[in-house]
Amino acid sequence: MSLSADLSGKVALVTGASSGLGLHMARTLARAGAAVALAARRLERIEAEARALRAEGRRAVAVPLDVTDPRSVEEGLARARAALGTVTVLVNNAGIAHTDRALELPPATFRSVLATNLEGAFLVAQAAARAMIEAKVGGSIVNVASILGFRVAGRVAAYAASKAGLVRLTEALALEWARFGIRVNALAPGYIETDLNREFFASEAGKAMIARVPQRRLGRMEDLDGPLLLLASDASAYMTGTTIVVDGGHLVSSL
Ligand code: NAI
Protein backbone atom coordinates (compact mmCIF):
# COMPACT_ATOMS: atom_id res chain seq x y z
CA MET A 1 0.00 0.00 0.00
CA SER A 2 1.56 3.29 -0.93
CA LEU A 3 0.46 6.85 -0.49
CA SER A 4 1.47 9.47 -2.97
CA ALA A 5 2.29 13.04 -2.11
CA ASP A 6 3.61 15.86 -4.20
CA LEU A 7 6.60 17.44 -2.49
CA SER A 8 7.91 19.22 -5.57
CA GLY A 9 9.17 22.67 -4.65
CA LYS A 10 10.13 21.53 -1.16
CA VAL A 11 13.69 21.22 0.07
CA ALA A 12 14.13 18.51 2.67
CA LEU A 13 17.05 17.77 4.97
CA VAL A 14 17.26 14.44 6.79
CA THR A 15 19.78 14.01 9.60
CA GLY A 16 21.40 10.63 10.15
CA ALA A 17 20.60 9.82 6.52
CA SER A 18 23.52 7.41 6.08
CA SER A 19 21.62 4.33 7.26
CA GLY A 20 18.39 2.81 8.54
CA LEU A 21 15.25 4.88 8.78
CA GLY A 22 17.01 8.12 7.83
CA LEU A 23 18.22 6.77 4.51
CA HIS A 24 14.81 5.26 3.81
CA MET A 25 13.02 8.52 4.64
CA ALA A 26 15.42 10.54 2.48
CA ARG A 27 14.65 8.25 -0.47
CA THR A 28 10.91 8.46 0.21
CA LEU A 29 10.97 12.27 0.25
CA ALA A 30 13.13 12.45 -2.90
CA ARG A 31 10.83 10.04 -4.75
CA ALA A 32 7.86 12.22 -3.75
CA GLY A 33 9.53 15.11 -5.57
CA ALA A 34 11.40 16.97 -2.83
CA ALA A 35 14.97 18.12 -3.34
CA VAL A 36 16.78 16.31 -0.55
CA ALA A 37 19.92 16.99 1.47
CA LEU A 38 21.18 13.78 3.04
CA ALA A 39 22.96 14.93 6.18
CA ALA A 40 25.25 12.71 8.25
CA ARG A 41 28.75 12.34 9.54
CA ARG A 42 29.75 9.54 7.14
CA LEU A 43 30.16 11.60 3.98
CA GLU A 44 31.24 8.76 1.66
CA ARG A 45 28.04 6.82 2.36
CA ILE A 46 25.64 9.70 1.83
CA GLU A 47 27.54 10.86 -1.26
CA ALA A 48 26.98 7.46 -2.84
CA GLU A 49 23.28 7.57 -1.89
CA ALA A 50 22.86 11.10 -3.22
CA ARG A 51 24.51 10.04 -6.49
CA ALA A 52 22.16 7.07 -6.77
CA LEU A 53 19.14 9.32 -6.29
CA ARG A 54 20.43 11.79 -8.89
CA ALA A 55 20.85 8.86 -11.30
CA GLU A 56 17.11 8.21 -10.80
CA GLY A 57 16.44 11.80 -11.84
CA ARG A 58 15.91 13.13 -8.29
CA ARG A 59 17.54 16.23 -6.76
CA ALA A 60 19.81 15.16 -3.93
CA VAL A 61 23.03 16.29 -2.27
CA ALA A 62 25.11 15.01 0.61
CA VAL A 63 26.10 17.39 3.40
CA PRO A 64 28.37 16.59 6.34
CA LEU A 65 26.53 17.29 9.58
CA ASP A 66 27.07 16.28 13.20
CA VAL A 67 23.95 17.19 15.17
CA THR A 68 25.92 17.57 18.41
CA ASP A 69 28.13 20.32 16.97
CA PRO A 70 26.41 23.71 16.52
CA ARG A 71 28.97 24.86 13.97
CA SER A 72 28.57 21.70 11.90
CA VAL A 73 24.78 22.19 12.04
CA GLU A 74 25.10 25.78 10.74
CA GLU A 75 27.50 24.73 8.00
CA GLY A 76 25.39 21.74 6.97
CA LEU A 77 22.26 23.85 6.62
CA ALA A 78 24.19 26.54 4.73
CA ARG A 79 25.52 23.93 2.29
CA ALA A 80 22.06 22.50 1.74
CA ARG A 81 20.71 26.00 1.13
CA ALA A 82 23.50 26.84 -1.34
CA ALA A 83 22.89 23.65 -3.31
CA LEU A 84 19.09 23.33 -3.18
CA GLY A 85 17.52 26.43 -1.56
CA THR A 86 16.21 27.07 1.95
CA VAL A 87 15.34 23.87 3.78
CA THR A 88 11.55 23.75 4.26
CA VAL A 89 11.21 20.15 5.46
CA LEU A 90 13.50 19.00 8.25
CA VAL A 91 13.52 15.40 9.43
CA ASN A 92 15.33 15.15 12.76
CA ASN A 93 16.17 11.46 12.54
CA ALA A 94 19.72 11.19 13.92
CA GLY A 95 19.68 9.19 17.11
CA ILE A 96 21.67 6.82 19.24
CA ALA A 97 20.60 4.10 21.66
CA HIS A 98 22.23 2.32 24.61
CA THR A 99 21.66 -0.93 26.45
CA ASP A 100 22.98 -0.09 29.93
CA ARG A 101 20.95 -0.75 33.05
CA ALA A 102 20.29 2.49 34.95
CA LEU A 103 22.54 1.46 37.86
CA GLU A 104 25.51 1.06 35.55
CA LEU A 105 24.69 3.80 33.05
CA PRO A 106 27.82 5.97 32.74
CA PRO A 107 27.19 9.72 32.92
CA ALA A 108 29.04 10.12 29.63
CA THR A 109 26.59 7.75 27.91
CA PHE A 110 23.63 9.55 29.45
CA ARG A 111 24.97 12.87 28.21
CA SER A 112 25.76 11.66 24.71
CA VAL A 113 22.30 10.09 24.25
CA LEU A 114 20.66 13.33 25.38
CA ALA A 115 23.09 15.42 23.33
CA THR A 116 22.27 13.54 20.12
CA ASN A 117 18.60 12.66 20.48
CA LEU A 118 17.31 15.77 22.23
CA GLU A 119 19.76 18.67 22.11
CA GLY A 120 20.87 17.69 18.61
CA ALA A 121 17.30 17.73 17.34
CA PHE A 122 16.82 21.13 18.99
CA LEU A 123 19.97 22.61 17.44
CA VAL A 124 19.03 21.53 13.92
CA ALA A 125 15.42 22.64 14.36
CA GLN A 126 16.52 26.03 15.67
CA ALA A 127 18.97 26.60 12.82
CA ALA A 128 16.42 25.46 10.23
CA ALA A 129 13.67 27.64 11.72
CA ARG A 130 15.94 30.70 11.79
CA ALA A 131 16.76 30.17 8.11
CA MET A 132 13.07 29.72 7.20
CA ILE A 133 12.13 32.90 9.04
CA GLU A 134 14.95 34.83 7.38
CA ALA A 135 13.84 33.57 3.96
CA LYS A 136 10.19 34.33 4.87
CA VAL A 137 9.06 30.79 4.10
CA GLY A 138 7.16 28.36 6.29
CA GLY A 139 8.04 24.73 6.67
CA SER A 140 7.54 21.42 8.38
CA ILE A 141 9.80 19.90 11.01
CA VAL A 142 9.38 16.17 11.71
CA ASN A 143 11.11 14.84 14.81
CA VAL A 144 11.69 11.09 14.99
CA ALA A 145 10.76 10.15 18.55
CA SER A 146 9.87 6.60 19.66
CA ILE A 147 7.19 4.72 21.58
CA LEU A 148 9.84 4.73 24.32
CA GLY A 149 8.98 8.42 24.69
CA PHE A 150 5.62 7.26 26.08
CA ARG A 151 6.30 3.96 27.85
CA VAL A 152 9.42 2.32 29.16
CA ALA A 153 11.36 -0.90 28.98
CA GLY A 154 14.50 -2.07 30.75
CA ARG A 155 17.94 -0.71 29.83
CA VAL A 156 16.71 2.35 27.98
CA ALA A 157 16.61 5.02 30.71
CA ALA A 158 18.57 7.70 28.86
CA TYR A 159 17.02 6.84 25.50
CA ALA A 160 13.46 6.90 26.83
CA ALA A 161 14.11 10.19 28.63
CA SER A 162 15.54 11.71 25.44
CA LYS A 163 12.54 10.63 23.35
CA ALA A 164 10.01 11.81 25.95
CA GLY A 165 11.87 15.13 25.92
CA LEU A 166 11.66 15.21 22.14
CA VAL A 167 7.88 14.76 22.24
CA ARG A 168 7.56 17.70 24.63
CA LEU A 169 10.08 19.76 22.64
CA THR A 170 7.95 19.15 19.54
CA GLU A 171 4.99 20.74 21.31
CA ALA A 172 6.98 23.69 22.65
CA LEU A 173 8.49 24.52 19.25
CA ALA A 174 5.11 24.10 17.53
CA LEU A 175 3.65 26.66 19.92
CA GLU A 176 6.42 29.23 19.40
CA TRP A 177 6.84 28.85 15.65
CA ALA A 178 3.24 28.56 14.42
CA ARG A 179 3.23 32.31 13.85
CA PHE A 180 6.01 31.87 11.29
CA GLY A 181 4.17 29.17 9.37
CA ILE A 182 6.52 26.52 10.70
CA ARG A 183 4.81 23.29 11.75
CA VAL A 184 6.55 20.94 14.18
CA ASN A 185 5.35 17.36 14.57
CA ALA A 186 6.84 14.02 15.49
CA LEU A 187 6.68 10.39 14.50
CA ALA A 188 6.88 7.80 17.25
CA PRO A 189 7.79 4.50 15.62
CA GLY A 190 7.50 1.21 17.41
CA TYR A 191 10.02 -1.51 16.68
CA ILE A 192 11.01 -1.24 13.04
CA GLU A 193 13.15 -3.90 11.42
CA THR A 194 16.47 -2.56 10.13
CA ASP A 195 19.86 -4.07 9.30
CA LEU A 196 21.00 -3.30 12.84
CA ASN A 197 18.30 -5.19 14.74
CA ARG A 198 17.29 -7.96 12.29
CA GLU A 199 19.45 -10.51 14.05
CA PHE A 200 18.05 -9.64 17.48
CA PHE A 201 14.46 -9.99 16.33
CA ALA A 202 15.24 -13.44 14.91
CA SER A 203 16.38 -14.57 18.40
CA GLU A 204 14.06 -16.04 21.04
CA ALA A 205 14.09 -12.78 23.05
CA GLY A 206 13.31 -10.85 19.89
CA LYS A 207 10.43 -13.17 18.97
CA ALA A 208 9.01 -12.80 22.48
CA MET A 209 9.06 -9.05 22.02
CA ILE A 210 7.22 -9.29 18.72
CA ALA A 211 4.58 -11.47 20.40
CA ARG A 212 3.68 -8.51 22.64
CA VAL A 213 2.85 -6.29 19.66
CA PRO A 214 -0.93 -6.49 19.05
CA GLN A 215 -0.39 -6.77 15.28
CA ARG A 216 2.16 -9.57 15.95
CA ARG A 217 4.78 -8.20 13.63
CA LEU A 218 7.60 -5.70 13.49
CA GLY A 219 7.20 -2.46 11.64
CA ARG A 220 8.70 -2.19 8.17
CA MET A 221 10.42 1.00 7.12
CA GLU A 222 7.69 1.44 4.50
CA ASP A 223 5.13 1.63 7.30
CA LEU A 224 6.52 5.10 8.04
CA ASP A 225 6.07 6.36 4.47
CA GLY A 226 2.44 7.44 4.76
CA PRO A 227 2.81 9.26 8.11
CA LEU A 228 6.07 10.88 6.95
CA LEU A 229 4.60 12.11 3.67
CA LEU A 230 1.55 13.39 5.53
CA LEU A 231 3.62 15.43 7.98
CA ALA A 232 6.08 16.65 5.33
CA SER A 233 3.40 17.74 2.88
CA ASP A 234 0.72 20.41 2.91
CA ALA A 235 -1.86 17.66 3.47
CA SER A 236 -1.13 18.24 7.17
CA ALA A 237 -1.37 22.04 6.93
CA TYR A 238 -3.50 22.26 10.10
CA MET A 239 -1.42 19.81 12.15
CA THR A 240 1.26 21.05 14.47
CA GLY A 241 2.53 19.93 17.86
CA THR A 242 1.31 16.40 17.38
CA THR A 243 3.07 13.03 17.55
CA ILE A 244 1.91 10.23 15.29
CA VAL A 245 2.48 6.79 16.76
CA VAL A 246 3.31 4.08 14.19
CA ASP A 247 3.65 0.90 16.21
CA GLY A 248 1.20 -1.85 15.26
CA GLY A 249 -0.60 -1.14 18.53
CA HIS A 250 2.42 -1.75 20.76
CA LEU A 251 1.60 1.20 23.04
CA VAL A 252 -1.88 -0.14 23.64
CA SER A 253 -0.73 -3.67 24.43
CA SER A 254 -2.51 -5.22 27.38
CA LEU A 255 -1.05 -4.47 30.81
P1 NAI B 1 20.57 3.89 12.80
O1 NAI B 1 21.63 3.74 13.82
O2 NAI B 1 20.63 3.07 11.55
O3 NAI B 1 20.42 5.39 12.36
C1 NAI B 1 20.75 6.48 13.17
C2 NAI B 1 21.52 7.45 12.32
O4 NAI B 1 21.83 8.60 13.09
C3 NAI B 1 22.84 6.83 11.83
O5 NAI B 1 22.97 7.11 10.45
C4 NAI B 1 23.86 7.58 12.65
O6 NAI B 1 25.08 7.72 11.99
C5 NAI B 1 23.16 8.92 12.83
N1 NAI B 1 23.75 9.72 13.89
C6 NAI B 1 24.05 9.35 15.15
N2 NAI B 1 24.64 10.36 15.81
C7 NAI B 1 24.71 11.40 14.94
C8 NAI B 1 25.23 12.71 15.02
N3 NAI B 1 25.82 13.18 16.12
N4 NAI B 1 25.11 13.51 13.93
C9 NAI B 1 24.55 13.05 12.80
N5 NAI B 1 24.05 11.81 12.66
C10 NAI B 1 24.14 11.00 13.73
O7 NAI B 1 19.19 3.63 13.58
P2 NAI B 1 17.68 3.75 13.08
O8 NAI B 1 16.98 2.60 13.65
O9 NAI B 1 17.58 4.01 11.63
O10 NAI B 1 17.18 5.04 13.89
C11 NAI B 1 16.83 6.27 13.29
C12 NAI B 1 15.97 7.07 14.26
O11 NAI B 1 14.77 6.37 14.50
C13 NAI B 1 16.63 7.29 15.63
O12 NAI B 1 16.30 8.58 16.11
C14 NAI B 1 15.96 6.21 16.48
O13 NAI B 1 15.96 6.56 17.84
C15 NAI B 1 14.57 6.22 15.88
N6 NAI B 1 13.79 5.02 16.11
C16 NAI B 1 14.16 3.81 15.59
C17 NAI B 1 13.38 2.70 15.81
C18 NAI B 1 13.72 1.35 15.26
O14 NAI B 1 13.09 0.37 15.66
N7 NAI B 1 14.68 1.21 14.35
C19 NAI B 1 12.14 2.78 16.62
C20 NAI B 1 11.84 4.09 17.10
C21 NAI B 1 12.65 5.16 16.85
PDB file of N, CA and C in Angstrom, residues 12-67:
ATOM      1  N   ALA A  12      14.111  19.272   1.421  1.00  0.00           N
ATOM      2  CA  ALA A  12      14.130  18.510   2.675  1.00  0.00           C
ATOM      3  C   ALA A  12      15.561  18.243   3.113  1.00  0.00           C
ATOM      4  N   LEU A  13      15.766  18.201   4.417  1.00  0.00           N
ATOM      5  CA  LEU A  13      17.048  17.771   4.968  1.00  0.00           C
ATOM      6  C   LEU A  13      16.759  16.696   6.005  1.00  0.00           C
ATOM      7  N   VAL A  14      17.447  15.560   5.868  1.00  0.00           N
ATOM      8  CA  VAL A  14      17.259  14.438   6.790  1.00  0.00           C
ATOM      9  C   VAL A  14      18.573  14.200   7.520  1.00  0.00           C
ATOM     10  N   THR A  15      18.541  14.273   8.851  1.00  0.00           N
ATOM     11  CA  THR A  15      19.777  14.012   9.605  1.00  0.00           C
ATOM     12  C   THR A  15      19.922  12.499   9.834  1.00  0.00           C
ATOM     13  N   GLY A  16      21.160  12.068   9.965  1.00  0.00           N
ATOM     14  CA  GLY A  16      21.402  10.632  10.152  1.00  0.00           C
ATOM     15  C   GLY A  16      20.944   9.841   8.940  1.00  0.00           C
ATOM     16  N   ALA A  17      21.147  10.426   7.743  1.00  0.00           N
ATOM     17  CA  ALA A  17      20.604   9.816   6.521  1.00  0.00           C
ATOM     18  C   ALA A  17      21.521   8.754   5.929  1.00  0.00           C
ATOM     19  N   SER A  18      22.570   8.375   6.655  1.00  0.00           N
ATOM     20  CA  SER A  18      23.515   7.414   6.078  1.00  0.00           C
ATOM     21  C   SER A  18      23.043   5.972   6.222  1.00  0.00           C
ATOM     22  N   SER A  19      22.038   5.723   7.063  1.00  0.00           N
ATOM     23  CA  SER A  19      21.617   4.333   7.259  1.00  0.00           C
ATOM     24  C   SER A  19      20.178   4.279   7.761  1.00  0.00           C
ATOM     25  N   GLY A  20      19.656   3.073   7.860  1.00  0.00           N
ATOM     26  CA  GLY A  20      18.390   2.814   8.543  1.00  0.00           C
ATOM     27  C   GLY A  20      17.222   3.676   8.093  1.00  0.00           C
ATOM     28  N   LEU A  21      16.475   4.134   9.069  1.00  0.00           N
ATOM     29  CA  LEU A  21      15.251   4.882   8.777  1.00  0.00           C
ATOM     30  C   LEU A  21      15.555   6.199   8.065  1.00  0.00           C
ATOM     31  N   GLY A  22      16.669   6.825   8.439  1.00  0.00           N
ATOM     32  CA  GLY A  22      17.011   8.120   7.835  1.00  0.00           C
ATOM     33  C   GLY A  22      17.227   8.000   6.339  1.00  0.00           C
ATOM     34  N   LEU A  23      17.970   6.982   5.942  1.00  0.00           N
ATOM     35  CA  LEU A  23      18.216   6.772   4.512  1.00  0.00           C
ATOM     36  C   LEU A  23      16.901   6.456   3.807  1.00  0.00           C
ATOM     37  N   HIS A  24      16.102   5.613   4.415  1.00  0.00           N
ATOM     38  CA  HIS A  24      14.814   5.257   3.809  1.00  0.00           C
ATOM     39  C   HIS A  24      13.933   6.501   3.655  1.00  0.00           C
ATOM     40  N   MET A  25      13.883   7.329   4.702  1.00  0.00           N
ATOM     41  CA  MET A  25      13.016   8.515   4.635  1.00  0.00           C
ATOM     42  C   MET A  25      13.535   9.526   3.606  1.00  0.00           C
ATOM     43  N   ALA A  26      14.856   9.636   3.490  1.00  0.00           N
ATOM     44  CA  ALA A  26      15.418  10.543   2.479  1.00  0.00           C
ATOM     45  C   ALA A  26      15.005  10.080   1.085  1.00  0.00           C
ATOM     46  N   ARG A  27      15.068   8.785   0.844  1.00  0.00           N
ATOM     47  CA  ARG A  27      14.654   8.254  -0.469  1.00  0.00           C
ATOM     48  C   ARG A  27      13.169   8.501  -0.702  1.00  0.00           C
ATOM     49  N   THR A  28      12.361   8.280   0.344  1.00  0.00           N
ATOM     50  CA  THR A  28      10.906   8.457   0.213  1.00  0.00           C
ATOM     51  C   THR A  28      10.579   9.908  -0.153  1.00  0.00           C
ATOM     52  N   LEU A  29      11.243  10.846   0.518  1.00  0.00           N
ATOM     53  CA  LEU A  29      10.967  12.267   0.250  1.00  0.00           C
ATOM     54  C   LEU A  29      11.432  12.639  -1.161  1.00  0.00           C
ATOM     55  N   ALA A  30      12.603  12.131  -1.557  1.00  0.00           N
ATOM     56  CA  ALA A  30      13.129  12.449  -2.897  1.00  0.00           C
ATOM     57  C   ALA A  30      12.200  11.887  -3.970  1.00  0.00           C
ATOM     58  N   ARG A  31      11.699  10.671  -3.744  1.00  0.00           N
ATOM     59  CA  ARG A  31      10.828  10.042  -4.751  1.00  0.00           C
ATOM     60  C   ARG A  31       9.457  10.698  -4.797  1.00  0.00           C
ATOM     61  N   ALA A  32       9.122  11.454  -3.740  1.00  0.00           N
ATOM     62  CA  ALA A  32       7.859  12.216  -3.753  1.00  0.00           C
ATOM     63  C   ALA A  32       8.078  13.605  -4.353  1.00  0.00           C
ATOM     64  N   GLY A  33       9.292  13.868  -4.831  1.00  0.00           N
ATOM     65  CA  GLY A  33       9.529  15.110  -5.568  1.00  0.00           C
ATOM     66  C   GLY A  33      10.307  16.181  -4.832  1.00  0.00           C
ATOM     67  N   ALA A  34      10.630  15.953  -3.555  1.00  0.00           N
ATOM     68  CA  ALA A  34      11.404  16.975  -2.825  1.00  0.00           C
ATOM     69  C   ALA A  34      12.866  16.938  -3.272  1.00  0.00           C
ATOM     70  N   ALA A  35      13.509  18.094  -3.229  1.00  0.00           N
ATOM     71  CA  ALA A  35      14.967  18.121  -3.343  1.00  0.00           C
ATOM     72  C   ALA A  35      15.476  17.756  -1.951  1.00  0.00           C
ATOM     73  N   VAL A  36      16.421  16.847  -1.863  1.00  0.00           N
ATOM     74  CA  VAL A  36      16.784  16.310  -0.546  1.00  0.00           C
ATOM     75  C   VAL A  36      18.265  16.450  -0.241  1.00  0.00           C
ATOM     76  N   ALA A  37      18.550  16.982   0.953  1.00  0.00           N
ATOM     77  CA  ALA A  37      19.920  16.987   1.466  1.00  0.00           C
ATOM     78  C   ALA A  37      20.039  15.833   2.438  1.00  0.00           C
ATOM     79  N   LEU A  38      20.907  14.888   2.115  1.00  0.00           N
ATOM     80  CA  LEU A  38      21.180  13.780   3.037  1.00  0.00           C
ATOM     81  C   LEU A  38      22.296  14.251   3.953  1.00  0.00           C
ATOM     82  N   ALA A  39      21.987  14.359   5.242  1.00  0.00           N
ATOM     83  CA  ALA A  39      22.959  14.929   6.179  1.00  0.00           C
ATOM     84  C   ALA A  39      23.415  13.852   7.162  1.00  0.00           C
ATOM     85  N   ALA A  40      24.716  13.703   7.301  1.00  0.00           N
ATOM     86  CA  ALA A  40      25.250  12.712   8.245  1.00  0.00           C
ATOM     87  C   ALA A  40      26.739  12.955   8.412  1.00  0.00           C
ATOM     88  N   ARG A  41      27.308  12.185   9.316  1.00  0.00           N
ATOM     89  CA  ARG A  41      28.748  12.341   9.536  1.00  0.00           C
ATOM     90  C   ARG A  41      29.545  11.546   8.513  1.00  0.00           C
ATOM     91  N   ARG A  42      29.003  10.402   8.055  1.00  0.00           N
ATOM     92  CA  ARG A  42      29.751   9.536   7.139  1.00  0.00           C
ATOM     93  C   ARG A  42      29.524   9.988   5.696  1.00  0.00           C
ATOM     94  N   LEU A  43      30.383  10.931   5.261  1.00  0.00           N
ATOM     95  CA  LEU A  43      30.160  11.597   3.980  1.00  0.00           C
ATOM     96  C   LEU A  43      30.207  10.640   2.794  1.00  0.00           C
ATOM     97  N   GLU A  44      31.130   9.654   2.836  1.00  0.00           N
ATOM     98  CA  GLU A  44      31.241   8.755   1.660  1.00  0.00           C
ATOM     99  C   GLU A  44      29.918   8.029   1.418  1.00  0.00           C
ATOM    100  N   ARG A  45      29.285   7.595   2.522  1.00  0.00           N
ATOM    101  CA  ARG A  45      28.041   6.817   2.362  1.00  0.00           C
ATOM    102  C   ARG A  45      26.928   7.676   1.787  1.00  0.00           C
ATOM    103  N   ILE A  46      26.767   8.886   2.323  1.00  0.00           N
ATOM    104  CA  ILE A  46      25.644   9.697   1.831  1.00  0.00           C
ATOM    105  C   ILE A  46      25.939  10.236   0.435  1.00  0.00           C
ATOM    106  N   GLU A  47      27.237  10.419   0.105  1.00  0.00           N
ATOM    107  CA  GLU A  47      27.541  10.863  -1.262  1.00  0.00           C
ATOM    108  C   GLU A  47      27.108   9.799  -2.258  1.00  0.00           C
ATOM    109  N   ALA A  48      27.382   8.551  -1.934  1.00  0.00           N
ATOM    110  CA  ALA A  48      26.980   7.464  -2.839  1.00  0.00           C
ATOM    111  C   ALA A  48      25.456   7.412  -2.966  1.00  0.00           C
ATOM    112  N   GLU A  49      24.755   7.602  -1.846  1.00  0.00           N
ATOM    113  CA  GLU A  49      23.285   7.566  -1.893  1.00  0.00           C
ATOM    114  C   GLU A  49      22.728   8.743  -2.687  1.00  0.00           C
ATOM    115  N   ALA A  50      23.327   9.917  -2.487  1.00  0.00           N
ATOM    116  CA  ALA A  50      22.860  11.100  -3.225  1.00  0.00           C
ATOM    117  C   ALA A  50      23.087  10.903  -4.725  1.00  0.00           C
ATOM    118  N   ARG A  51      24.227  10.324  -5.070  1.00  0.00           N
ATOM    119  CA  ARG A  51      24.512  10.039  -6.493  1.00  0.00           C
ATOM    120  C   ARG A  51      23.468   9.086  -7.061  1.00  0.00           C
ATOM    121  N   ALA A  52      23.139   8.066  -6.295  1.00  0.00           N
ATOM    122  CA  ALA A  52      22.164   7.069  -6.770  1.00  0.00           C
ATOM    123  C   ALA A  52      20.800   7.729  -6.992  1.00  0.00           C
ATOM    124  N   LEU A  53      20.421   8.641  -6.109  1.00  0.00           N
ATOM    125  CA  LEU A  53      19.136   9.324  -6.289  1.00  0.00           C
ATOM    126  C   LEU A  53      19.172  10.240  -7.514  1.00  0.00           C
ATOM    127  N   ARG A  54      20.313  10.923  -7.701  1.00  0.00           N
ATOM    128  CA  ARG A  54      20.425  11.790  -8.890  1.00  0.00           C
ATOM    129  C   ARG A  54      20.323  10.952 -10.168  1.00  0.00           C
ATOM    130  N   ALA A  55      20.904   9.747 -10.122  1.00  0.00           N
ATOM    131  CA  ALA A  55      20.850   8.864 -11.297  1.00  0.00           C
ATOM    132  C   ALA A  55      19.406   8.452 -11.613  1.00  0.00           C
ATOM    133  N   GLU A  56      18.543   8.497 -10.589  1.00  0.00           N
ATOM    134  CA  GLU A  56      17.107   8.211 -10.799  1.00  0.00           C
ATOM    135  C   GLU A  56      16.364   9.445 -11.291  1.00  0.00           C
ATOM    136  N   GLY A  57      17.088  10.566 -11.391  1.00  0.00           N
ATOM    137  CA  GLY A  57      16.436  11.797 -11.836  1.00  0.00           C
ATOM    138  C   GLY A  57      15.933  12.663 -10.687  1.00  0.00           C
ATOM    139  N   ARG A  58      16.333  12.332  -9.449  1.00  0.00           N
ATOM    140  CA  ARG A  58      15.908  13.135  -8.289  1.00  0.00           C
ATOM    141  C   ARG A  58      16.941  14.217  -8.015  1.00  0.00           C
ATOM    142  N   ARG A  59      16.557  15.213  -7.196  1.00  0.00           N
ATOM    143  CA  ARG A  59      17.536  16.227  -6.755  1.00  0.00           C
ATOM    144  C   ARG A  59      18.008  15.837  -5.370  1.00  0.00           C
ATOM    145  N   ALA A  60      19.287  15.580  -5.231  1.00  0.00           N
ATOM    146  CA  ALA A  60      19.812  15.156  -3.928  1.00  0.00           C
ATOM    147  C   ALA A  60      21.268  15.565  -3.787  1.00  0.00           C
ATOM    148  N   VAL A  61      21.620  16.002  -2.586  1.00  0.00           N
ATOM    149  CA  VAL A  61      23.029  16.289  -2.275  1.00  0.00           C
ATOM    150  C   VAL A  61      23.355  15.684  -0.913  1.00  0.00           C
ATOM    151  N   ALA A  62      24.640  15.501  -0.688  1.00  0.00           N
ATOM    152  CA  ALA A  62      25.110  15.011   0.609  1.00  0.00           C
ATOM    153  C   ALA A  62      25.762  16.176   1.338  1.00  0.00           C
ATOM    154  N   VAL A  63      25.425  16.348   2.617  1.00  0.00           N
ATOM    155  CA  VAL A  63      26.097  17.394   3.404  1.00  0.00           C
ATOM    156  C   VAL A  63      26.603  16.798   4.717  1.00  0.00           C
ATOM    157  N   PRO A  64      27.872  17.077   5.053  1.00  0.00           N
ATOM    158  CA  PRO A  64      28.368  16.592   6.341  1.00  0.00           C
ATOM    159  C   PRO A  64      27.673  17.334   7.474  1.00  0.00           C
ATOM    160  N   LEU A  65      27.218  16.627   8.471  1.00  0.00           N
ATOM    161  CA  LEU A  65      26.525  17.291   9.580  1.00  0.00           C
ATOM    162  C   LEU A  65      26.548  16.400  10.818  1.00  0.00           C
ATOM    163  N   ASP A  66      27.087  16.942  11.891  1.00  0.00           N
ATOM    164  CA  ASP A  66      27.073  16.279  13.199  1.00  0.00           C
ATOM    165  C   ASP A  66      26.104  17.070  14.060  1.00  0.00           C
ATOM    166  N   VAL A  67      25.004  16.446  14.466  1.00  0.00           N
ATOM    167  CA  VAL A  67      23.954  17.194  15.169  1.00  0.00           C
ATOM    168  C   VAL A  67      24.381  17.692  16.547  1.00  0.00           C
TER     169      VAL A  67
END
